[in-house]
PDB file of N, CA and C in Angstrom:
ATOM      1  N   UNK Y 232       8.264  -2.458 -20.300  1.00  0.00           N
ATOM      2  CA  UNK Y 232       9.548  -2.237 -19.653  1.00  0.00           C
ATOM      3  C   UNK Y 232       8.844  -2.569 -17.646  1.00  0.00           C
ATOM      4  N   UNK Y 233       8.888  -3.742 -17.231  1.00  0.00           N
ATOM      5  CA  UNK Y 233       8.327  -3.510 -15.709  1.00  0.00           C
ATOM      6  C   UNK Y 233       8.905  -2.110 -15.027  1.00  0.00           C
ATOM      7  N   UNK Y 234       7.705  -2.391 -14.074  1.00  0.00           N
ATOM      8  CA  UNK Y 234       8.246  -0.994 -12.869  1.00  0.00           C
ATOM      9  C   UNK Y 234       8.374  -2.684 -11.859  1.00  0.00           C
ATOM     10  N   UNK Y 235       8.993  -2.468 -10.575  1.00  0.00           N
ATOM     11  CA  UNK Y 235       9.392  -3.138 -10.050  1.00  0.00           C
ATOM     12  C   UNK Y 235       9.005  -1.721  -8.491  1.00  0.00           C
ATOM     13  N   UNK Y 236       7.646  -1.904  -8.037  1.00  0.00           N
ATOM     14  CA  UNK Y 236       7.885  -1.184  -7.123  1.00  0.00           C
ATOM     15  C   UNK Y 236       7.095  -1.910  -5.885  1.00  0.00           C
ATOM     16  N   UNK Y 237       8.336  -1.882  -4.067  1.00  0.00           N
ATOM     17  CA  UNK Y 237       7.925  -1.810  -3.212  1.00  0.00           C
ATOM     18  C   UNK Y 237       8.347  -1.199  -2.540  1.00  0.00           C
ATOM     19  N   UNK Y 238       6.874  -1.051  -1.342  1.00  0.00           N
ATOM     20  CA  UNK Y 238       5.971  -0.140  -0.135  1.00  0.00           C
ATOM     21  C   UNK Y 238       5.494  -0.893   1.107  1.00  0.00           C
ATOM     22  N   UNK Y 239       5.713  -0.459   2.293  1.00  0.00           N
ATOM     23  CA  UNK Y 239       5.741  -0.859   3.156  1.00  0.00           C
ATOM     24  C   UNK Y 239       4.725   0.408   3.825  1.00  0.00           C
ATOM     25  N   UNK Y 240       3.817  -0.257   4.120  1.00  0.00           N
ATOM     26  CA  UNK Y 240       2.444   0.026   5.232  1.00  0.00           C
ATOM     27  C   UNK Y 240       2.928  -0.858   6.899  1.00  0.00           C
ATOM     28  N   UNK Y 241       2.594   0.631   7.649  1.00  0.00           N
ATOM     29  CA  UNK Y 241       2.343  -0.108   9.278  1.00  0.00           C
ATOM     30  C   UNK Y 241       1.420   0.655  10.134  1.00  0.00           C
ATOM     31  N   UNK Y 242       0.131   0.097  10.121  1.00  0.00           N
ATOM     32  CA  UNK Y 242      -0.410   0.534  10.708  1.00  0.00           C
ATOM     33  C   UNK Y 242      -0.312   0.738  13.238  1.00  0.00           C
ATOM     34  N   UNK Y 243      -0.862   2.360  12.649  1.00  0.00           N
ATOM     35  CA  UNK Y 243      -0.621   3.119  14.279  1.00  0.00           C
ATOM     36  C   UNK Y 243      -2.063   3.854  15.080  1.00  0.00           C
ATOM     37  N   UNK Y 244      -1.890   3.268  15.979  1.00  0.00           N
ATOM     38  CA  UNK Y 244      -2.854   4.021  16.675  1.00  0.00           C
ATOM     39  C   UNK Y 244      -3.090   5.131  17.173  1.00  0.00           C
ATOM     40  N   UNK Y 245      -3.229   5.423  18.258  1.00  0.00           N
ATOM     41  CA  UNK Y 245      -2.685   7.023  19.157  1.00  0.00           C
ATOM     42  C   UNK Y 245      -1.245   6.479  20.147  1.00  0.00           C
ATOM     43  N   UNK Y 246      -0.742   7.551  19.443  1.00  0.00           N
ATOM     44  CA  UNK Y 246       1.416   7.759  20.636  1.00  0.00           C
ATOM     45  C   UNK Y 246       2.259   6.449  19.797  1.00  0.00           C
ATOM     46  N   UNK Y 247       1.520   6.716  17.725  1.00  0.00           N
ATOM     47  CA  UNK Y 247       2.004   5.416  17.275  1.00  0.00           C
ATOM     48  C   UNK Y 247       2.485   4.408  17.656  1.00  0.00           C
ATOM     49  N   UNK Y 248       1.262   3.864  18.366  1.00  0.00           N
ATOM     50  CA  UNK Y 248       1.576   2.142  18.592  1.00  0.00           C
ATOM     51  C   UNK Y 248       1.174   1.596  17.244  1.00  0.00           C
ATOM     52  N   UNK Y 249       1.591   0.428  17.381  1.00  0.00           N
ATOM     53  CA  UNK Y 249       1.321  -0.878  15.830  1.00  0.00           C
ATOM     54  C   UNK Y 249       0.427  -1.109  16.126  1.00  0.00           C
ATOM     55  N   UNK Y 250      -0.523  -1.129  15.801  1.00  0.00           N
ATOM     56  CA  UNK Y 250      -2.192  -2.246  15.356  1.00  0.00           C
ATOM     57  C   UNK Y 250      -2.203  -2.847  14.578  1.00  0.00           C
ATOM     58  N   UNK Y 251      -2.629  -4.362  14.734  1.00  0.00           N
ATOM     59  CA  UNK Y 251      -2.351  -5.292  14.265  1.00  0.00           C
ATOM     60  C   UNK Y 251      -3.262  -5.941  14.022  1.00  0.00           C
ATOM     61  N   UNK Y 252      -3.516  -7.011  12.725  1.00  0.00           N
ATOM     62  CA  UNK Y 252      -4.859  -6.660  12.185  1.00  0.00           C
ATOM     63  C   UNK Y 252      -5.162  -6.427  10.589  1.00  0.00           C
ATOM     64  N   UNK Y 253      -5.727  -5.308  10.430  1.00  0.00           N
ATOM     65  CA  UNK Y 253      -5.882  -5.327   9.817  1.00  0.00           C
ATOM     66  C   UNK Y 253      -5.661  -5.040   8.393  1.00  0.00           C
ATOM     67  N   UNK Y 254      -6.682  -5.825   7.371  1.00  0.00           N
ATOM     68  CA  UNK Y 254      -6.384  -5.310   5.733  1.00  0.00           C
ATOM     69  C   UNK Y 254      -6.118  -4.772   5.089  1.00  0.00           C
ATOM     70  N   UNK Y 255      -5.057  -4.607   4.786  1.00  0.00           N
ATOM     71  CA  UNK Y 255      -4.768  -3.792   4.063  1.00  0.00           C
ATOM     72  C   UNK Y 255      -4.039  -3.611   2.304  1.00  0.00           C
ATOM     73  N   UNK Y 256      -5.109  -2.818   1.386  1.00  0.00           N
ATOM     74  CA  UNK Y 256      -4.672  -2.886   0.533  1.00  0.00           C
ATOM     75  C   UNK Y 256      -4.658  -1.426  -0.595  1.00  0.00           C
ATOM     76  N   UNK Y 257      -3.735  -2.209  -1.473  1.00  0.00           N
ATOM     77  CA  UNK Y 257      -3.141  -0.914  -2.624  1.00  0.00           C
ATOM     78  C   UNK Y 257      -4.212  -1.376  -3.742  1.00  0.00           C
ATOM     79  N   UNK Y 258      -4.565  -0.543  -4.411  1.00  0.00           N
ATOM     80  CA  UNK Y 258      -5.448  -0.014  -5.335  1.00  0.00           C
ATOM     81  C   UNK Y 258      -4.058  -0.108  -6.592  1.00  0.00           C
ATOM     82  N   UNK Y 259      -3.343  -0.235  -7.352  1.00  0.00           N
ATOM     83  CA  UNK Y 259      -2.827   0.204  -8.675  1.00  0.00           C
ATOM     84  C   UNK Y 259      -3.424   0.662  -9.602  1.00  0.00           C
ATOM     85  N   UNK Y 260      -2.678   1.563 -10.108  1.00  0.00           N
ATOM     86  CA  UNK Y 260      -3.844   2.190 -11.434  1.00  0.00           C
ATOM     87  C   UNK Y 260      -2.456   2.272 -12.672  1.00  0.00           C
ATOM     88  N   UNK Y 261      -3.095   2.089 -13.683  1.00  0.00           N
ATOM     89  CA  UNK Y 261      -1.930   2.393 -14.615  1.00  0.00           C
ATOM     90  C   UNK Y 261      -3.055   3.189 -15.562  1.00  0.00           C
ATOM     91  N   UNK Y 262      -2.193   3.629 -17.014  1.00  0.00           N
ATOM     92  CA  UNK Y 262      -1.850   4.481 -17.740  1.00  0.00           C
ATOM     93  C   UNK Y 262      -3.336   4.074 -18.631  1.00  0.00           C
ATOM     94  N   UNK Y 263      -2.951   2.951 -19.055  1.00  0.00           N
ATOM     95  CA  UNK Y 263      -3.331   1.767 -20.077  1.00  0.00           C
ATOM     96  C   UNK Y 263      -4.764   0.658 -19.670  1.00  0.00           C
ATOM     97  N   UNK Y 264      -3.926   0.551 -18.654  1.00  0.00           N
ATOM     98  CA  UNK Y 264      -4.682  -0.878 -18.919  1.00  0.00           C
ATOM     99  C   UNK Y 264      -5.726  -0.471 -17.419  1.00  0.00           C
ATOM    100  N   UNK Y 265      -6.192  -1.696 -17.059  1.00  0.00           N
ATOM    101  CA  UNK Y 265      -7.437  -1.622 -15.621  1.00  0.00           C
ATOM    102  C   UNK Y 265      -6.277  -2.145 -14.257  1.00  0.00           C
ATOM    103  N   UNK Y 266      -7.097  -0.908 -13.644  1.00  0.00           N
ATOM    104  CA  UNK Y 266      -5.945  -1.240 -12.179  1.00  0.00           C
ATOM    105  C   UNK Y 266      -5.938  -2.446 -11.089  1.00  0.00           C
ATOM    106  N   UNK Y 267      -4.789  -3.146 -10.404  1.00  0.00           N
ATOM    107  CA  UNK Y 267      -4.273  -4.191 -10.360  1.00  0.00           C
ATOM    108  C   UNK Y 267      -5.125  -3.980  -8.414  1.00  0.00           C
ATOM    109  N   UNK Y 268      -5.739  -4.892  -7.453  1.00  0.00           N
ATOM    110  CA  UNK Y 268      -4.805  -4.735  -5.658  1.00  0.00           C
ATOM    111  C   UNK Y 268      -4.367  -6.029  -5.882  1.00  0.00           C
ATOM    112  N   UNK Y 269      -4.132  -5.948  -4.934  1.00  0.00           N
ATOM    113  CA  UNK Y 269      -2.355  -6.190  -3.494  1.00  0.00           C
ATOM    114  C   UNK Y 269      -3.393  -6.081  -2.104  1.00  0.00           C
ATOM    115  N   UNK Y 270      -3.657  -7.047  -0.918  1.00  0.00           N
ATOM    116  CA  UNK Y 270      -3.877  -7.327  -0.379  1.00  0.00           C
ATOM    117  C   UNK Y 270      -2.670  -7.833   0.699  1.00  0.00           C
ATOM    118  N   UNK Y 271      -3.162  -7.437   2.226  1.00  0.00           N
ATOM    119  CA  UNK Y 271      -1.667  -8.244   3.740  1.00  0.00           C
ATOM    120  C   UNK Y 271      -2.697  -7.298   4.402  1.00  0.00           C
ATOM    121  N   UNK Y 272      -2.659  -8.317   5.338  1.00  0.00           N
ATOM    122  CA  UNK Y 272      -2.511  -7.746   6.869  1.00  0.00           C
ATOM    123  C   UNK Y 272      -1.538  -7.646   7.820  1.00  0.00           C
ATOM    124  N   UNK Y 273      -2.046  -7.310   8.749  1.00  0.00           N
ATOM    125  CA  UNK Y 273      -0.679  -6.256   9.799  1.00  0.00           C
ATOM    126  C   UNK Y 273      -0.208  -6.787  10.501  1.00  0.00           C
ATOM    127  N   UNK Y 274       0.929  -6.801  10.934  1.00  0.00           N
ATOM    128  CA  UNK Y 274       1.307  -7.330  12.685  1.00  0.00           C
ATOM    129  C   UNK Y 274       1.668  -6.857  13.566  1.00  0.00           C
ATOM    130  N   UNK Y 275       1.751  -6.801  14.037  1.00  0.00           N
ATOM    131  CA  UNK Y 275       3.174  -5.762  15.490  1.00  0.00           C
ATOM    132  C   UNK Y 275       4.665  -6.133  15.223  1.00  0.00           C
ATOM    133  N   UNK Y 276       5.141  -7.003  14.671  1.00  0.00           N
ATOM    134  CA  UNK Y 276       6.385  -7.103  14.227  1.00  0.00           C
ATOM    135  C   UNK Y 276       7.337  -5.907  13.294  1.00  0.00           C
ATOM    136  N   UNK Y 277       6.425  -4.631  12.328  1.00  0.00           N
ATOM    137  CA  UNK Y 277       6.760  -4.032  11.141  1.00  0.00           C
ATOM    138  C   UNK Y 277       5.832  -3.692  10.281  1.00  0.00           C
ATOM    139  N   UNK Y 278       7.035  -3.013   9.334  1.00  0.00           N
ATOM    140  CA  UNK Y 278       5.531  -3.059   8.252  1.00  0.00           C
ATOM    141  C   UNK Y 278       4.782  -3.871   7.657  1.00  0.00           C
ATOM    142  N   UNK Y 279       3.901  -3.941   6.707  1.00  0.00           N
ATOM    143  CA  UNK Y 279       3.825  -4.373   6.066  1.00  0.00           C
ATOM    144  C   UNK Y 279       4.020  -4.050   4.152  1.00  0.00           C
ATOM    145  N   UNK Y 280       5.364  -5.650   3.897  1.00  0.00           N
ATOM    146  CA  UNK Y 280       5.119  -4.700   2.798  1.00  0.00           C
ATOM    147  C   UNK Y 280       4.780  -5.599   1.366  1.00  0.00           C
ATOM    148  N   UNK Y 281       4.587  -4.613   0.420  1.00  0.00           N
ATOM    149  CA  UNK Y 281       4.402  -4.530  -0.741  1.00  0.00           C
ATOM    150  C   UNK Y 281       4.967  -5.111  -2.145  1.00  0.00           C
ATOM    151  N   UNK Y 282       5.174  -5.678  -2.376  1.00  0.00           N
ATOM    152  CA  UNK Y 282       6.655  -6.006  -4.012  1.00  0.00           C
ATOM    153  C   UNK Y 282       5.809  -6.425  -5.079  1.00  0.00           C
ATOM    154  N   UNK Y 283       5.355  -6.262  -6.139  1.00  0.00           N
ATOM    155  CA  UNK Y 283       5.669  -6.094  -7.566  1.00  0.00           C
ATOM    156  C   UNK Y 283       6.277  -5.891  -8.535  1.00  0.00           C
ATOM    157  N   UNK Y 284       6.016  -6.176  -9.360  1.00  0.00           N
ATOM    158  CA  UNK Y 284       6.578  -6.217 -10.659  1.00  0.00           C
ATOM    159  C   UNK Y 284       5.055  -6.239 -11.560  1.00  0.00           C
ATOM    160  N   UNK Y 285       5.528  -4.937 -12.166  1.00  0.00           N
ATOM    161  CA  UNK Y 285       4.042  -3.887 -12.658  1.00  0.00           C
ATOM    162  C   UNK Y 285       5.160  -4.018 -14.253  1.00  0.00           C
ATOM    163  N   UNK Y 286       3.916  -4.615 -15.603  1.00  0.00           N
ATOM    164  CA  UNK Y 286       4.061  -4.117 -16.717  1.00  0.00           C
ATOM    165  C   UNK Y 286       2.913  -3.704 -17.261  1.00  0.00           C
ATOM    166  N   UNK Y 287       4.126  -2.429 -16.649  1.00  0.00           N
ATOM    167  CA  UNK Y 287       3.401  -0.713 -17.281  1.00  0.00           C
ATOM    168  C   UNK Y 287       3.214   0.285 -16.342  1.00  0.00           C
ATOM    169  N   UNK Y 288       3.636   1.251 -16.516  1.00  0.00           N
ATOM    170  CA  UNK Y 288       3.473   3.036 -16.332  1.00  0.00           C
ATOM    171  C   UNK Y 288       2.812   2.753 -15.137  1.00  0.00           C
ATOM    172  N   UNK Y 289       3.429   3.097 -14.029  1.00  0.00           N
ATOM    173  CA  UNK Y 289       2.157   3.282 -12.877  1.00  0.00           C
ATOM    174  C   UNK Y 289       2.148   4.705 -12.881  1.00  0.00           C
ATOM    175  N   UNK Y 290       0.783   4.870 -12.461  1.00  0.00           N
ATOM    176  CA  UNK Y 290       0.111   6.093 -12.374  1.00  0.00           C
ATOM    177  C   UNK Y 290       0.050   6.822 -11.135  1.00  0.00           C
ATOM    178  N   UNK Y 291      -0.272   5.718  -9.558  1.00  0.00           N
ATOM    179  CA  UNK Y 291      -0.450   6.209  -8.792  1.00  0.00           C
ATOM    180  C   UNK Y 291      -1.049   5.171  -7.945  1.00  0.00           C
ATOM    181  N   UNK Y 292      -1.529   4.548  -6.593  1.00  0.00           N
ATOM    182  CA  UNK Y 292      -1.621   4.224  -5.732  1.00  0.00           C
ATOM    183  C   UNK Y 292      -2.478   4.625  -5.036  1.00  0.00           C
ATOM    184  N   UNK Y 293      -3.672   3.741  -4.496  1.00  0.00           N
ATOM    185  CA  UNK Y 293      -4.726   3.757  -3.988  1.00  0.00           C
ATOM    186  C   UNK Y 293      -3.750   3.154  -2.946  1.00  0.00           C
ATOM    187  N   UNK Y 294      -4.028   3.906  -1.346  1.00  0.00           N
ATOM    188  CA  UNK Y 294      -4.499   2.896  -0.426  1.00  0.00           C
ATOM    189  C   UNK Y 294      -5.157   2.448   0.431  1.00  0.00           C
ATOM    190  N   UNK Y 295      -5.975   1.685   0.819  1.00  0.00           N
ATOM    191  CA  UNK Y 295      -7.512   1.434   1.989  1.00  0.00           C
ATOM    192  C   UNK Y 295      -7.170   0.381   3.082  1.00  0.00           C
ATOM    193  N   UNK Y 296      -7.545   1.107   3.985  1.00  0.00           N
ATOM    194  CA  UNK Y 296      -6.985   0.353   5.289  1.00  0.00           C
ATOM    195  C   UNK Y 296      -8.849  -0.619   5.300  1.00  0.00           C
ATOM    196  N   UNK Y 297      -9.016  -1.942   5.457  1.00  0.00           N
ATOM    197  CA  UNK Y 297     -10.185  -2.426   5.205  1.00  0.00           C
ATOM    198  C   UNK Y 297     -11.255  -2.243   4.478  1.00  0.00           C
ATOM    199  N   UNK Y 298     -12.040  -1.482   4.248  1.00  0.00           N
ATOM    200  CA  UNK Y 298     -13.035  -1.123   3.571  1.00  0.00           C
ATOM    201  C   UNK Y 298     -12.578   0.912   3.290  1.00  0.00           C
ATOM    202  N   UNK Y 299     -11.855   1.221   3.316  1.00  0.00           N
ATOM    203  CA  UNK Y 299     -11.641   2.779   4.036  1.00  0.00           C
ATOM    204  C   UNK Y 299     -10.742   3.233   2.997  1.00  0.00           C
ATOM    205  N   UNK Y 300     -10.886   3.982   2.170  1.00  0.00           N
ATOM    206  CA  UNK Y 300      -9.276   4.443   1.929  1.00  0.00           C
ATOM    207  C   UNK Y 300      -9.529   4.946   2.188  1.00  0.00           C
ATOM    208  N   UNK Y 301      -8.129   5.394   2.316  1.00  0.00           N
ATOM    209  CA  UNK Y 301      -6.880   6.402   3.040  1.00  0.00           C
ATOM    210  C   UNK Y 301      -5.996   7.243   1.945  1.00  0.00           C
ATOM    211  N   UNK Y 302      -6.306   6.909   1.044  1.00  0.00           N
ATOM    212  CA  UNK Y 302      -4.915   8.459   0.464  1.00  0.00           C
ATOM    213  C   UNK Y 302      -4.140   7.977  -0.845  1.00  0.00           C
ATOM    214  N   UNK Y 303      -4.001   8.713  -1.454  1.00  0.00           N
ATOM    215  CA  UNK Y 303      -3.295   8.232  -3.316  1.00  0.00           C
ATOM    216  C   UNK Y 303      -1.948   8.176  -2.875  1.00  0.00           C
ATOM    217  N   UNK Y 304      -0.636   7.641  -3.570  1.00  0.00           N
ATOM    218  CA  UNK Y 304       0.478   7.563  -3.824  1.00  0.00           C
ATOM    219  C   UNK Y 304       0.909   8.260  -4.212  1.00  0.00           C
ATOM    220  N   UNK Y 305       1.920   9.582  -5.319  1.00  0.00           N
ATOM    221  CA  UNK Y 305       2.728   8.786  -6.091  1.00  0.00           C
ATOM    222  C   UNK Y 305       3.717   7.821  -6.534  1.00  0.00           C
ATOM    223  N   UNK Y 306       3.857   6.864  -7.347  1.00  0.00           N
ATOM    224  CA  UNK Y 306       4.499   5.879  -7.744  1.00  0.00           C
ATOM    225  C   UNK Y 306       6.222   6.510  -7.289  1.00  0.00           C
ATOM    226  N   UNK Y 307       7.080   5.405  -5.740  1.00  0.00           N
ATOM    227  CA  UNK Y 307       7.250   5.370  -5.680  1.00  0.00           C
ATOM    228  C   UNK Y 307       8.283   4.389  -4.532  1.00  0.00           C
ATOM    229  N   UNK Y 308       8.740   3.792  -5.460  1.00  0.00           N
ATOM    230  CA  UNK Y 308      10.094   2.864  -4.977  1.00  0.00           C
ATOM    231  C   UNK Y 308       9.930   2.477  -3.927  1.00  0.00           C
ATOM    232  N   UNK Y 309       9.894   2.462  -2.726  1.00  0.00           N
ATOM    233  CA  UNK Y 309      10.749   2.092  -0.956  1.00  0.00           C
ATOM    234  C   UNK Y 309       9.407   2.971  -0.334  1.00  0.00           C
ATOM    235  N   UNK Y 310       8.069   3.990  -0.504  1.00  0.00           N
ATOM    236  CA  UNK Y 310       7.114   4.419   0.643  1.00  0.00           C
ATOM    237  C   UNK Y 310       7.224   3.558   1.350  1.00  0.00           C
ATOM    238  N   UNK Y 311       6.881   4.486   2.240  1.00  0.00           N
ATOM    239  CA  UNK Y 311       6.430   4.356   4.109  1.00  0.00           C
ATOM    240  C   UNK Y 311       5.473   4.280   3.901  1.00  0.00           C
ATOM    241  N   UNK Y 312       3.928   4.299   4.393  1.00  0.00           N
ATOM    242  CA  UNK Y 312       2.622   4.295   4.796  1.00  0.00           C
ATOM    243  C   UNK Y 312       2.666   4.745   5.704  1.00  0.00           C
ATOM    244  N   UNK Y 313       2.422   5.403   6.908  1.00  0.00           N
ATOM    245  CA  UNK Y 313       1.064   5.491   7.828  1.00  0.00           C
ATOM    246  C   UNK Y 313      -0.137   5.989   8.134  1.00  0.00           C
ATOM    247  N   UNK Y 314      -0.520   4.658   8.057  1.00  0.00           N
ATOM    248  CA  UNK Y 314      -2.011   5.450   8.272  1.00  0.00           C
ATOM    249  C   UNK Y 314      -2.335   5.549   9.615  1.00  0.00           C
ATOM    250  N   UNK Y 315      -2.482   6.475  10.812  1.00  0.00           N
ATOM    251  CA  UNK Y 315      -3.847   6.176  11.963  1.00  0.00           C
ATOM    252  C   UNK Y 315      -5.014   5.491  11.943  1.00  0.00           C
ATOM    253  N   UNK Y 316      -5.314   4.622  12.584  1.00  0.00           N
ATOM    254  CA  UNK Y 316      -6.615   4.070  13.362  1.00  0.00           C
ATOM    255  C   UNK Y 316      -6.743   4.556  14.068  1.00  0.00           C
TER     256      UNK Y 316
END
């Protein structure tokens, strides 16, 4: 059974002003298989959306901005993360 997840990320600087350009990465962790990655770059138009259909139960997602680990999130459809830069 597939798990469908839609996640949004908007990078913000001081005063919650959107920051364009950083590469955003999500690492998806599964119960019984190797993790997978998705990468996108942000822009000023709003959040970057990650859409995914995963063939197995997800444990959580790890959020990276460029090469920096930011946080781990439980698997919840429609999650929006706003890491400060």
